[in-house]
């Protein structure tokens, strides 16, 4: 599997044609896009071309946001923007409110000041799967290549400092590899294992795209064991909270502190 | 970045020389190992060569384990083995007890019946970082190549069905890329961002190694932006529970259910 960083010469701006910029950057890098490839795109690139920025000076924090802001040591405006944007808020630690947005667990509703214009927060698109689908169809129209598209943002692993990549949006590929009914190396039938290929590839892309001023909002993945399909979205990888071994265990199934 | 799956012709067995098997498999695949590469090894491969298997018929479940087993619909022997092996137990859902082992959050203390001999559970090595270090030094002795080594097992992302890869052990490389003090694309100084490169590469490896009968316990990663160093372990990527945006938010910082 090859994970090829695709960089730009200058930052994307509102109104830019994302797919055109991507195809030009591929061409500049001497990389050819083909059916079966997976195109990883940073959510920040979508924020940039669509102007998905929240102007902090426009936000009027409620008294709840002001109180919470003191606890988490964030600005009341940032907290209010998070509360406005989150589908659900789960809890908080210093500098972060844990939320669910478009089915993904993320700190601060995916809002982020880094690599966003001064005084603003970059936001995820309202429907990341639909956005991935549109980009996939546009790439297909211009190149005839049937690719998978994943929208990538930084994500968190429990008890790990530092970020991995998460597939915030998916289109054009099966996001999951289903091992149920297949044999293990001893020939026994596997009963419950599924591989979250979309998020695994998002982390692979994240490793080459970087988190700073690399100006690399794209990665092209070749040779991944991916099943290209006219499929839309991440429904198959999303899990209800009560069945999630992390969220479910720490909420409804939580042991008293100190239980060993 | 290239992520090359390195497969075997037959399963590993207790007493096999892991590094020899790995180097032979590289040579069979026509792949040369070089300084700067990262070697990803499935924890199951370590379990196999070191015979790290728990015989379920040897386990005597306590009354606590029996009670818990009914709740999670697992065998009392499996539950007892998890309680014995876990450094900490956090909570549970059906089929999984969420635990911390060697600093990593894992279901069922990393114990797994899949790809383990019948009637047994495969276990992680007692000190995965030390194990990674030994393998790294052994590769260095035999090939002169200075590589990074990560021990990979399947890990969980909140609210995602299916697995990604986690670096359960690390040696020979900086596991973290520190962006603090570096500029973002607008020239502003980044204050808090760190990238968890070890776990990102573990997911990249996971995507090519597979979860079933692929017989691919190794992957060789070339061209990752990794800093090779005589470093030992994952200390720099581990986070105290109260500062973790996932665990901290869902325990001490949890909002009342329904807070929006």
Short mmCIF file of C-alpha atoms in Angstrom, two decimals:
data_model
loop_
_atom_site.label_atom_id
_atom_site.label_comp_id
_atom_site.label_asym_id
_atom_site.label_seq_id
_atom_site.Cartn_x
_atom_site.Cartn_y
_atom_site.Cartn_z
CA UNK A 1 0.00 0.00 0.00
CA UNK A 2 1.30 3.45 -0.94
CA UNK A 3 0.25 6.55 0.96
CA UNK A 4 1.28 9.57 -1.10
CA UNK A 5 1.15 13.07 0.38
CA UNK A 6 -0.23 15.60 -2.12
CA UNK A 7 0.81 19.14 -1.21
CA UNK A 8 -0.18 22.60 -2.36
CA UNK A 9 1.95 25.69 -2.99
CA UNK A 10 -0.43 28.07 -1.23
CA UNK A 11 -3.38 27.75 1.16
CA UNK A 12 -6.86 27.09 -0.24
CA UNK A 13 -9.31 30.00 -0.13
CA UNK A 14 -13.11 30.37 -0.22
CA UNK A 15 -14.39 29.78 -3.74
CA UNK A 16 -11.48 27.59 -4.85
CA UNK A 17 -12.46 24.47 -6.78
CA UNK A 18 -11.30 21.71 -4.42
CA UNK A 19 -11.28 18.87 -6.95
CA UNK A 20 -9.46 21.01 -9.52
CA UNK A 21 -6.83 21.95 -6.92
CA UNK A 22 -6.46 18.32 -5.94
CA UNK A 23 -6.10 17.08 -9.53
CA UNK A 24 -3.60 19.81 -10.32
CA UNK A 25 -1.57 18.98 -7.20
CA UNK A 26 -1.56 15.29 -8.21
CA UNK A 27 -0.34 16.24 -11.64
CA UNK A 28 2.35 18.56 -10.14
CA UNK A 29 3.51 15.61 -8.02
CA UNK A 30 3.56 13.32 -11.05
CA UNK A 31 0.90 11.11 -9.49
CA UNK A 32 -1.86 9.51 -11.54
CA UNK A 33 -5.26 8.84 -10.01
CA UNK A 34 -6.89 5.50 -10.85
CA UNK A 35 -9.91 3.38 -10.05
CA UNK A 36 -9.38 1.64 -6.69
CA UNK A 37 -7.43 4.52 -5.14
CA UNK A 38 -8.61 6.18 -1.95
CA UNK A 39 -8.47 9.98 -1.81
CA UNK A 40 -8.01 11.41 1.68
CA UNK A 41 -8.91 15.07 2.15
CA UNK A 42 -8.43 17.12 5.31
CA UNK A 43 -11.69 18.58 6.64
CA UNK A 44 -9.77 21.88 6.91
CA UNK A 45 -9.56 21.93 3.09
CA UNK A 46 -13.37 21.79 2.92
CA UNK A 47 -13.63 24.52 5.57
CA UNK A 48 -11.28 26.66 3.47
CA UNK A 49 -12.99 26.38 0.07
CA UNK A 50 -16.50 26.61 1.52
CA UNK A 51 -15.64 29.31 4.06
CA UNK A 52 -16.86 27.15 6.94
CA UNK A 53 -15.48 29.48 9.59
CA UNK A 54 -17.14 30.69 12.75
CA UNK A 55 -16.21 34.31 13.54
CA UNK A 56 -15.71 34.26 17.32
CA UNK A 57 -16.62 37.94 17.66
CA UNK A 58 -20.09 37.10 16.26
CA UNK A 59 -20.83 34.53 18.97
CA UNK A 60 -22.93 35.64 21.98
CA UNK A 61 -22.20 33.29 24.88
CA UNK A 62 -25.06 32.24 27.16
CA UNK A 63 -24.64 32.17 30.94
CA UNK A 64 -24.28 28.36 30.74
CA UNK A 65 -21.42 28.78 28.25
CA UNK A 66 -19.74 31.40 30.49
CA UNK A 67 -19.91 29.10 33.52
CA UNK A 68 -18.63 26.10 31.57
CA UNK A 69 -15.88 28.23 30.01
CA UNK A 70 -14.42 29.00 33.45
CA UNK A 71 -14.31 25.29 34.27
CA UNK A 72 -12.60 24.19 31.07
CA UNK A 73 -10.43 27.35 30.74
CA UNK A 74 -11.68 28.14 27.26
CA UNK A 75 -13.20 31.37 25.97
CA UNK A 76 -16.99 31.70 26.48
CA UNK A 77 -17.33 32.31 22.72
CA UNK A 78 -15.49 29.06 21.88
CA UNK A 79 -17.65 27.14 24.37
CA UNK A 80 -20.86 28.63 22.97
CA UNK A 81 -19.78 27.72 19.41
CA UNK A 82 -19.14 24.14 20.60
CA UNK A 83 -22.55 23.92 22.30
CA UNK A 84 -24.22 25.30 19.15
CA UNK A 85 -22.44 22.86 16.83
CA UNK A 86 -22.46 19.61 18.86
CA UNK A 87 -25.17 17.00 18.33
CA UNK A 88 -24.43 15.82 21.87
CA UNK A 89 -22.08 16.88 24.68
CA UNK A 90 -20.72 14.05 26.83
CA UNK A 91 -18.44 15.74 29.35
CA UNK A 92 -15.31 17.84 29.63
CA UNK A 93 -11.73 18.16 30.77
CA UNK A 94 -9.54 21.26 30.77
CA UNK A 95 -9.37 22.71 27.20
CA UNK A 96 -11.84 20.23 25.73
CA UNK A 97 -15.55 19.46 25.70
CA UNK A 98 -16.17 15.93 24.45
CA UNK A 99 -18.95 15.93 21.87
CA UNK A 100 -20.59 13.84 19.18
CA UNK A 101 -20.91 15.48 15.74
CA UNK A 102 -22.22 13.64 12.67
CA UNK A 103 -21.75 10.36 14.55
CA UNK A 104 -18.07 10.98 15.35
CA UNK A 105 -16.76 11.48 18.89
CA UNK A 106 -14.64 14.63 18.81
CA UNK A 107 -13.30 17.26 21.18
CA UNK A 108 -14.97 20.68 20.81
CA UNK A 109 -17.43 19.60 18.09
CA UNK A 110 -14.55 19.37 15.62
CA UNK A 111 -14.06 23.17 15.84
CA UNK A 112 -10.43 24.25 15.68
CA UNK A 113 -8.52 27.55 15.55
CA UNK A 114 -5.35 25.97 14.12
CA UNK A 115 -4.89 26.56 10.38
CA UNK A 116 -8.00 28.78 10.42
CA UNK A 117 -7.93 32.55 9.77
CA UNK A 118 -7.31 34.69 12.86
CA UNK A 119 -10.36 35.11 15.09
CA UNK A 120 -12.19 32.16 13.56
CA UNK A 121 -12.80 28.48 14.15
CA UNK A 122 -12.82 26.07 11.21
CA UNK A 123 -15.87 23.77 11.19
CA UNK A 124 -16.63 20.41 9.62
CA UNK A 125 -19.15 20.40 6.77
CA UNK A 126 -22.73 19.92 7.95
CA UNK A 127 -22.99 16.50 6.23
CA UNK A 128 -19.45 15.10 5.80
CA UNK A 129 -20.62 11.92 4.01
CA UNK A 130 -22.56 13.95 1.46
CA UNK A 131 -19.51 16.18 0.97
CA UNK A 132 -17.33 13.09 0.40
CA UNK A 133 -19.91 11.77 -2.06
CA UNK A 134 -19.96 15.03 -4.05
CA UNK A 135 -16.17 15.06 -4.28
CA UNK A 136 -16.14 11.41 -5.32
CA UNK A 137 -18.64 12.02 -8.10
CA UNK A 138 -16.76 15.13 -9.25
CA UNK A 139 -13.47 13.18 -9.44
CA UNK A 140 -15.29 10.48 -11.39
CA UNK A 141 -16.76 13.01 -13.80
CA UNK A 142 -13.38 14.60 -14.52
CA UNK A 143 -11.11 11.54 -14.54
CA UNK A 144 -13.43 8.52 -15.01
CA UNK A 145 -11.66 6.98 -11.99
CA UNK A 146 -13.86 5.28 -9.40
CA UNK A 147 -12.21 6.13 -6.10
CA UNK A 148 -13.04 6.01 -2.43
CA UNK A 149 -13.05 9.37 -0.65
CA UNK A 150 -12.47 9.92 3.06
CA UNK A 151 -12.62 13.26 4.84
CA UNK A 152 -9.94 13.20 7.51
CA UNK A 153 -9.60 15.13 10.74
CA UNK A 154 -7.47 14.49 13.79
CA UNK A 155 -9.03 12.15 16.31
CA UNK A 156 -8.34 10.91 19.80
CA UNK A 157 -7.39 7.53 21.25
CA UNK A 158 -8.15 6.99 24.96
CA UNK A 159 -5.14 7.70 27.22
CA UNK A 160 -2.97 8.80 24.30
CA UNK A 161 -1.44 12.21 24.06
CA UNK A 162 -1.44 13.26 20.39
CA UNK A 163 -3.74 12.69 17.46
CA UNK A 164 -4.47 9.96 14.95
CA UNK A 165 -6.64 10.32 11.84
CA UNK A 166 -10.40 9.76 11.74
CA UNK A 167 -12.65 9.30 8.73
CA UNK A 168 -15.19 12.02 9.45
CA UNK A 169 -16.85 11.39 6.09
CA UNK A 170 -16.70 8.46 3.63
CA UNK A 171 -17.99 7.78 0.11
CA UNK A 172 -17.38 5.38 -2.75
CA UNK A 173 -15.97 2.52 -0.70
CA UNK A 174 -17.04 -0.05 1.87
CA UNK A 175 -15.77 1.53 5.11
CA UNK A 176 -15.72 -1.81 6.93
CA UNK A 177 -14.08 -5.19 6.21
CA UNK A 178 -16.37 -7.88 7.58
CA UNK A 179 -14.49 -10.96 8.82
CA UNK A 180 -17.57 -12.72 10.22
CA UNK A 181 -17.88 -16.20 8.77
CA UNK A 182 -14.29 -16.22 7.50
CA UNK A 183 -11.69 -18.57 9.00
CA UNK A 184 -8.86 -17.61 11.35
CA UNK A 185 -5.38 -19.15 10.90
CA UNK A 186 -6.53 -22.29 12.76
CA UNK A 187 -9.53 -22.70 10.45
CA UNK A 188 -12.10 -21.70 13.06
CA UNK A 189 -14.91 -19.40 11.99
CA UNK A 190 -14.54 -15.78 13.07
CA UNK A 191 -17.70 -14.63 14.81
CA UNK A 192 -17.49 -10.96 15.62
CA UNK A 193 -14.47 -9.25 14.02
CA UNK A 194 -14.92 -6.27 11.75
CA UNK A 195 -12.11 -4.00 10.58
CA UNK A 196 -12.68 -0.29 10.47
CA UNK A 197 -10.74 0.25 7.23
CA UNK A 198 -11.95 3.84 6.72
CA UNK A 199 -10.49 5.06 10.01
CA UNK A 200 -7.34 2.93 9.59
CA UNK A 201 -6.69 4.55 6.21
CA UNK A 202 -7.50 7.96 7.70
CA UNK A 203 -4.69 7.42 10.22
CA UNK A 204 -2.33 6.33 7.45
CA UNK A 205 -3.18 9.54 5.56
CA UNK A 206 -2.89 11.65 8.73
CA UNK A 207 0.68 10.38 9.21
CA UNK A 208 1.77 11.83 5.84
CA UNK A 209 -0.44 14.96 5.82
CA UNK A 210 0.83 16.39 9.10
CA UNK A 211 -0.76 18.78 11.57
CA UNK A 212 1.24 22.00 11.05
CA UNK A 213 2.19 24.17 8.10
CA UNK A 214 2.93 21.28 5.75
CA UNK A 215 0.25 22.52 3.31
CA UNK A 216 -0.64 18.92 2.52
CA UNK A 217 -4.43 18.68 2.72
CA UNK A 218 -4.55 15.60 0.47
CA UNK A 219 -3.17 12.08 0.38
CA UNK A 220 -3.66 9.46 -2.30
CA UNK A 221 -3.72 5.85 -1.12
CA UNK A 222 -2.92 3.17 -3.69
CA UNK A 223 -3.08 -0.58 -3.18
CA UNK A 224 -5.29 -0.57 -0.09
CA UNK A 225 -7.47 -3.67 0.21
CA UNK A 226 -10.53 -1.56 -0.30
CA UNK A 227 -13.81 -2.52 -1.92
CA UNK A 228 -14.79 0.33 -4.22
CA UNK A 229 -18.57 0.66 -4.39
CA UNK A 230 -21.17 3.31 -5.21
CA UNK A 231 -21.76 3.52 -1.49
CA UNK A 232 -22.50 6.65 0.41
CA UNK A 233 -21.48 7.32 3.98
CA UNK A 234 -20.34 5.70 7.19
CA UNK A 235 -23.55 4.15 8.47
CA UNK A 236 -22.00 0.67 8.65
CA UNK A 237 -19.16 1.76 10.97
CA UNK A 238 -21.28 3.74 13.42
CA UNK A 239 -22.20 2.04 16.69
CA UNK A 240 -24.97 2.84 19.19
CA UNK A 241 -23.54 4.31 22.40
CA UNK A 242 -24.76 1.54 24.70
CA UNK A 243 -23.00 -1.08 22.57
CA UNK A 244 -19.69 0.82 22.31
CA UNK A 245 -17.02 -0.80 24.50
CA UNK A 246 -15.59 2.63 25.30
CA UNK A 247 -18.60 4.96 25.66
CA UNK A 248 -20.98 2.26 26.94
CA UNK A 249 -18.48 0.93 29.49
CA UNK A 250 -17.79 4.42 30.84
CA UNK A 251 -21.44 5.43 31.12
CA UNK A 252 -24.14 2.81 31.70
CA UNK A 253 -21.62 0.01 32.34
CA UNK A 254 -19.11 1.90 34.44
CA UNK A 255 -17.57 0.13 37.43
CA UNK A 256 -17.27 2.00 40.74
CA UNK A 257 -13.90 3.80 40.81
CA UNK A 258 -11.23 1.49 42.17
CA UNK A 259 -12.91 -1.77 41.13
CA UNK A 260 -10.19 -4.15 40.06
CA UNK B 1 5.08 6.27 2.51
CA UNK B 2 4.97 2.58 1.65
CA UNK B 3 3.24 0.07 3.91
CA UNK B 4 4.32 -3.39 2.80
CA UNK B 5 2.56 -6.49 4.16
CA UNK B 6 5.05 -9.25 5.02
CA UNK B 7 3.37 -12.64 5.10
CA UNK B 8 4.35 -16.12 6.26
CA UNK B 9 3.70 -19.52 4.70
CA UNK B 10 2.70 -21.18 7.97
CA UNK B 11 1.69 -20.02 11.46
CA UNK B 12 4.41 -19.20 13.99
CA UNK B 13 4.88 -21.67 16.84
CA UNK B 14 6.40 -21.54 20.35
CA UNK B 15 10.18 -21.49 20.14
CA UNK B 16 10.35 -19.94 16.65
CA UNK B 17 12.91 -17.17 16.23
CA UNK B 18 10.65 -14.20 15.48
CA UNK B 19 13.33 -11.93 13.98
CA UNK B 20 14.68 -14.74 11.82
CA UNK B 21 11.17 -15.51 10.55
CA UNK B 22 10.60 -11.83 9.86
CA UNK B 23 13.88 -11.38 7.96
CA UNK B 24 13.28 -14.53 5.94
CA UNK B 25 9.76 -13.36 5.08
CA UNK B 26 11.16 -9.98 3.96
CA UNK B 27 13.68 -11.75 1.79
CA UNK B 28 10.94 -14.05 0.35
CA UNK B 29 8.97 -10.92 -0.54
CA UNK B 30 12.01 -9.29 -2.13
CA UNK B 31 11.92 -6.50 0.44
CA UNK B 32 15.09 -5.01 1.91
CA UNK B 33 15.09 -3.60 5.42
CA UNK B 34 16.93 -0.29 5.94
CA UNK B 35 17.65 2.34 8.57
CA UNK B 36 14.61 4.60 8.95
CA UNK B 37 12.07 1.85 8.31
CA UNK B 38 9.41 1.01 10.86
CA UNK B 39 8.71 -2.67 11.52
CA UNK B 40 5.17 -3.43 12.65
CA UNK B 41 4.61 -6.78 14.36
CA UNK B 42 1.28 -8.20 15.46
CA UNK B 43 1.15 -8.94 19.20
CA UNK B 44 -0.29 -12.33 18.20
CA UNK B 45 3.11 -13.16 16.64
CA UNK B 46 4.76 -12.55 20.03
CA UNK B 47 2.09 -14.64 21.76
CA UNK B 48 2.81 -17.45 19.29
CA UNK B 49 6.62 -17.61 19.56
CA UNK B 50 6.64 -17.11 23.33
CA UNK B 51 3.63 -19.34 23.99
CA UNK B 52 1.75 -16.52 25.72
CA UNK B 53 -1.50 -18.45 25.87
CA UNK B 54 -3.89 -18.78 28.76
CA UNK B 55 -5.45 -22.26 28.92
CA UNK B 56 -9.08 -21.54 29.80
CA UNK B 57 -9.52 -24.94 31.48
CA UNK B 58 -6.78 -23.93 33.97
CA UNK B 59 -8.63 -20.81 35.13
CA UNK B 60 -10.70 -21.03 38.35
CA UNK B 61 -13.33 -18.27 38.27
CA UNK B 62 -14.16 -16.43 41.50
CA UNK B 63 -17.76 -15.67 42.47
CA UNK B 64 -17.22 -12.06 41.31
CA UNK B 65 -16.11 -13.34 37.91
CA UNK B 66 -19.15 -15.65 37.69
CA UNK B 67 -21.54 -12.80 38.49
CA UNK B 68 -19.88 -10.44 36.03
CA UNK B 69 -19.80 -13.18 33.37
CA UNK B 70 -23.60 -13.45 33.42
CA UNK B 71 -23.90 -9.68 32.90
CA UNK B 72 -21.49 -9.48 29.97
CA UNK B 73 -22.47 -12.89 28.46
CA UNK B 74 -18.90 -14.18 28.53
CA UNK B 75 -17.57 -17.38 30.08
CA UNK B 76 -16.61 -17.09 33.77
CA UNK B 77 -13.13 -18.38 32.85
CA UNK B 78 -12.65 -15.63 30.24
CA UNK B 79 -13.83 -12.98 32.71
CA UNK B 80 -11.49 -14.27 35.44
CA UNK B 81 -8.56 -14.23 33.00
CA UNK B 82 -9.40 -10.61 32.13
CA UNK B 83 -9.60 -9.61 35.81
CA UNK B 84 -6.27 -11.34 36.45
CA UNK B 85 -4.52 -9.68 33.53
CA UNK B 86 -5.93 -6.11 33.66
CA UNK B 87 -4.06 -3.31 35.41
CA UNK B 88 -7.42 -1.58 35.80
CA UNK B 89 -11.01 -2.37 34.86
CA UNK B 90 -13.14 0.62 33.83
CA UNK B 91 -16.55 -0.83 33.00
CA UNK B 92 -18.30 -3.23 30.67
CA UNK B 93 -20.77 -3.77 27.88
CA UNK B 94 -22.06 -7.08 26.49
CA UNK B 95 -19.06 -9.21 25.32
CA UNK B 96 -16.42 -6.78 26.56
CA UNK B 97 -14.84 -5.55 29.78
CA UNK B 98 -13.00 -2.28 29.20
CA UNK B 99 -9.57 -2.40 30.81
CA UNK B 100 -6.19 -0.69 30.94
CA UNK B 101 -3.15 -2.91 30.30
CA UNK B 102 0.39 -1.55 30.02
CA UNK B 103 -1.06 1.95 29.62
CA UNK B 104 -3.31 1.01 26.69
CA UNK B 105 -7.11 1.04 26.86
CA UNK B 106 -8.27 -2.32 25.52
CA UNK B 107 -11.30 -4.58 25.65
CA UNK B 108 -10.77 -7.76 27.72
CA UNK B 109 -7.20 -6.91 28.79
CA UNK B 110 -6.03 -7.56 25.23
CA UNK B 111 -6.93 -11.25 25.58
CA UNK B 112 -8.34 -12.83 22.44
CA UNK B 113 -9.39 -16.30 21.28
CA UNK B 114 -9.12 -15.45 17.58
CA UNK B 115 -5.97 -16.83 15.92
CA UNK B 116 -5.08 -18.57 19.20
CA UNK B 117 -5.00 -22.38 19.64
CA UNK B 118 -8.33 -23.95 20.61
CA UNK B 119 -9.26 -23.50 24.27
CA UNK B 120 -6.76 -20.70 24.83
CA UNK B 121 -6.57 -16.93 24.87
CA UNK B 122 -3.58 -15.16 23.35
CA UNK B 123 -2.06 -12.53 25.68
CA UNK B 124 0.13 -9.46 25.14
CA UNK B 125 3.70 -9.68 26.41
CA UNK B 126 4.09 -8.52 30.02
CA UNK B 127 6.19 -5.50 28.95
CA UNK B 128 5.40 -4.68 25.29
CA UNK B 129 7.89 -1.80 25.09
CA UNK B 130 10.72 -4.02 26.33
CA UNK B 131 9.69 -6.67 23.82
CA UNK B 132 9.76 -4.08 21.01
CA UNK B 133 13.18 -2.95 22.22
CA UNK B 134 14.59 -6.49 22.19
CA UNK B 135 13.31 -7.06 18.64
CA UNK B 136 14.71 -3.73 17.53
CA UNK B 137 18.15 -4.54 18.91
CA UNK B 138 18.07 -8.02 17.41
CA UNK B 139 17.21 -6.61 13.96
CA UNK B 140 20.04 -4.13 14.38
CA UNK B 141 22.50 -6.88 15.35
CA UNK B 142 21.63 -9.00 12.31
CA UNK B 143 21.16 -6.32 9.63
CA UNK B 144 22.88 -3.17 10.99
CA UNK B 145 19.63 -1.33 10.17
CA UNK B 146 18.35 1.12 12.80
CA UNK B 147 14.59 0.71 12.65
CA UNK B 148 11.60 1.67 14.70
CA UNK B 149 9.52 -1.24 16.01
CA UNK B 150 5.85 -1.12 16.92
CA UNK B 151 3.84 -4.00 18.36
CA UNK B 152 0.37 -3.77 16.87
CA UNK B 153 -2.96 -5.06 18.11
CA UNK B 154 -6.48 -4.12 17.14
CA UNK B 155 -7.86 -1.15 19.01
CA UNK B 156 -11.15 0.66 19.39
CA UNK B 157 -12.40 4.12 18.41
CA UNK B 158 -15.41 5.46 20.32
CA UNK B 159 -18.75 4.82 18.53
CA UNK B 160 -17.06 2.90 15.73
CA UNK B 161 -17.90 -0.69 14.91
CA UNK B 162 -14.69 -2.42 13.80
CA UNK B 163 -11.05 -2.13 14.71
CA UNK B 164 -8.11 0.14 13.93
CA UNK B 165 -4.48 -0.54 14.86
CA UNK B 166 -2.87 0.48 18.15
CA UNK B 167 0.83 0.62 19.02
CA UNK B 168 0.80 -1.55 22.13
CA UNK B 169 4.61 -1.38 22.31
CA UNK B 170 7.17 0.96 20.71
CA UNK B 171 10.97 1.11 20.47
CA UNK B 172 13.66 2.81 18.40
CA UNK B 173 11.61 5.81 17.30
CA UNK B 174 10.01 8.93 18.73
CA UNK B 175 6.36 7.87 19.03
CA UNK B 176 5.13 11.47 18.99
CA UNK B 177 5.60 14.39 16.56
CA UNK B 178 5.60 17.57 18.61
CA UNK B 179 4.16 20.57 16.74
CA UNK B 180 4.31 22.96 19.70
CA UNK B 181 6.21 26.10 18.78
CA UNK B 182 5.97 25.40 15.05
CA UNK B 183 3.89 27.64 12.76
CA UNK B 184 0.52 26.79 11.21
CA UNK B 185 -0.22 27.75 7.58
CA UNK B 186 -1.07 31.31 8.68
CA UNK B 187 2.26 31.67 10.51
CA UNK B 188 0.75 31.53 13.99
CA UNK B 189 2.54 29.45 16.62
CA UNK B 190 0.93 26.09 17.37
CA UNK B 191 0.43 25.73 21.11
CA UNK B 192 -0.88 22.30 21.92
CA UNK B 193 -0.83 19.93 18.93
CA UNK B 194 1.01 16.64 19.10
CA UNK B 195 0.69 13.85 16.57
CA UNK B 196 0.52 10.28 17.78
CA UNK B 197 2.65 8.87 14.96
CA UNK B 198 3.11 5.44 16.58
CA UNK B 199 -0.63 4.72 16.68
CA UNK B 200 -1.18 6.29 13.24
CA UNK B 201 1.43 3.96 11.75
CA UNK B 202 -0.06 1.04 13.69
CA UNK B 203 -3.38 1.69 11.92
CA UNK B 204 -1.63 1.90 8.56
CA UNK B 205 0.00 -1.49 9.28
CA UNK B 206 -3.28 -2.92 10.58
CA UNK B 207 -4.94 -2.09 7.24
CA UNK B 208 -2.48 -4.32 5.32
CA UNK B 209 -2.02 -7.06 7.94
CA UNK B 210 -5.69 -7.96 8.26
CA UNK B 211 -7.63 -9.60 11.07
CA UNK B 212 -8.37 -13.08 9.71
CA UNK B 213 -6.34 -15.90 8.18
CA UNK B 214 -4.09 -13.64 6.09
CA UNK B 215 -0.99 -15.00 7.89
CA UNK B 216 0.54 -11.55 7.71
CA UNK B 217 1.88 -10.77 11.19
CA UNK B 218 4.37 -8.19 9.88
CA UNK B 219 4.38 -4.97 7.90
CA UNK B 220 7.37 -2.89 6.86
CA UNK B 221 6.78 0.87 6.62
CA UNK B 222 9.16 2.87 4.45
CA UNK B 223 9.28 6.63 4.03
CA UNK B 224 7.30 7.53 7.18
CA UNK B 225 8.29 10.88 8.66
CA UNK B 226 9.66 9.12 11.69
CA UNK B 227 12.54 10.17 13.91
CA UNK B 228 14.65 7.09 14.54
CA UNK B 229 16.24 7.22 17.99
CA UNK B 230 17.64 4.84 20.57
CA UNK B 231 14.45 5.44 22.48
CA UNK B 232 12.60 2.87 24.45
CA UNK B 233 8.87 2.80 24.97
CA UNK B 234 5.70 4.83 24.75
CA UNK B 235 6.00 7.02 27.84
CA UNK B 236 5.68 10.23 25.80
CA UNK B 237 2.33 9.25 24.27
CA UNK B 238 0.65 8.08 27.49
CA UNK B 239 -1.75 10.50 29.18
CA UNK B 240 -3.05 10.58 32.76
CA UNK B 241 -6.74 9.57 32.91
CA UNK B 242 -8.00 12.89 34.31
CA UNK B 243 -6.40 14.78 31.41
CA UNK B 244 -7.69 12.45 28.68
CA UNK B 245 -10.50 14.11 26.70
CA UNK B 246 -12.24 10.74 26.37
CA UNK B 247 -11.70 8.95 29.70
CA UNK B 248 -11.59 12.15 31.81
CA UNK B 249 -14.70 13.59 30.17
CA UNK B 250 -16.65 10.38 30.71
CA UNK B 251 -15.62 9.93 34.36
CA UNK B 252 -14.76 12.98 36.52
CA UNK B 253 -15.96 15.48 33.91
CA UNK B 254 -19.10 13.72 32.75
CA UNK B 255 -22.20 15.82 32.07
CA UNK B 256 -25.57 14.60 33.37
CA UNK B 257 -27.21 12.42 30.72
CA UNK B 258 -29.18 14.58 28.32
CA UNK B 259 -27.15 17.77 28.78
CA UNK B 260 -26.97 19.50 25.43
#
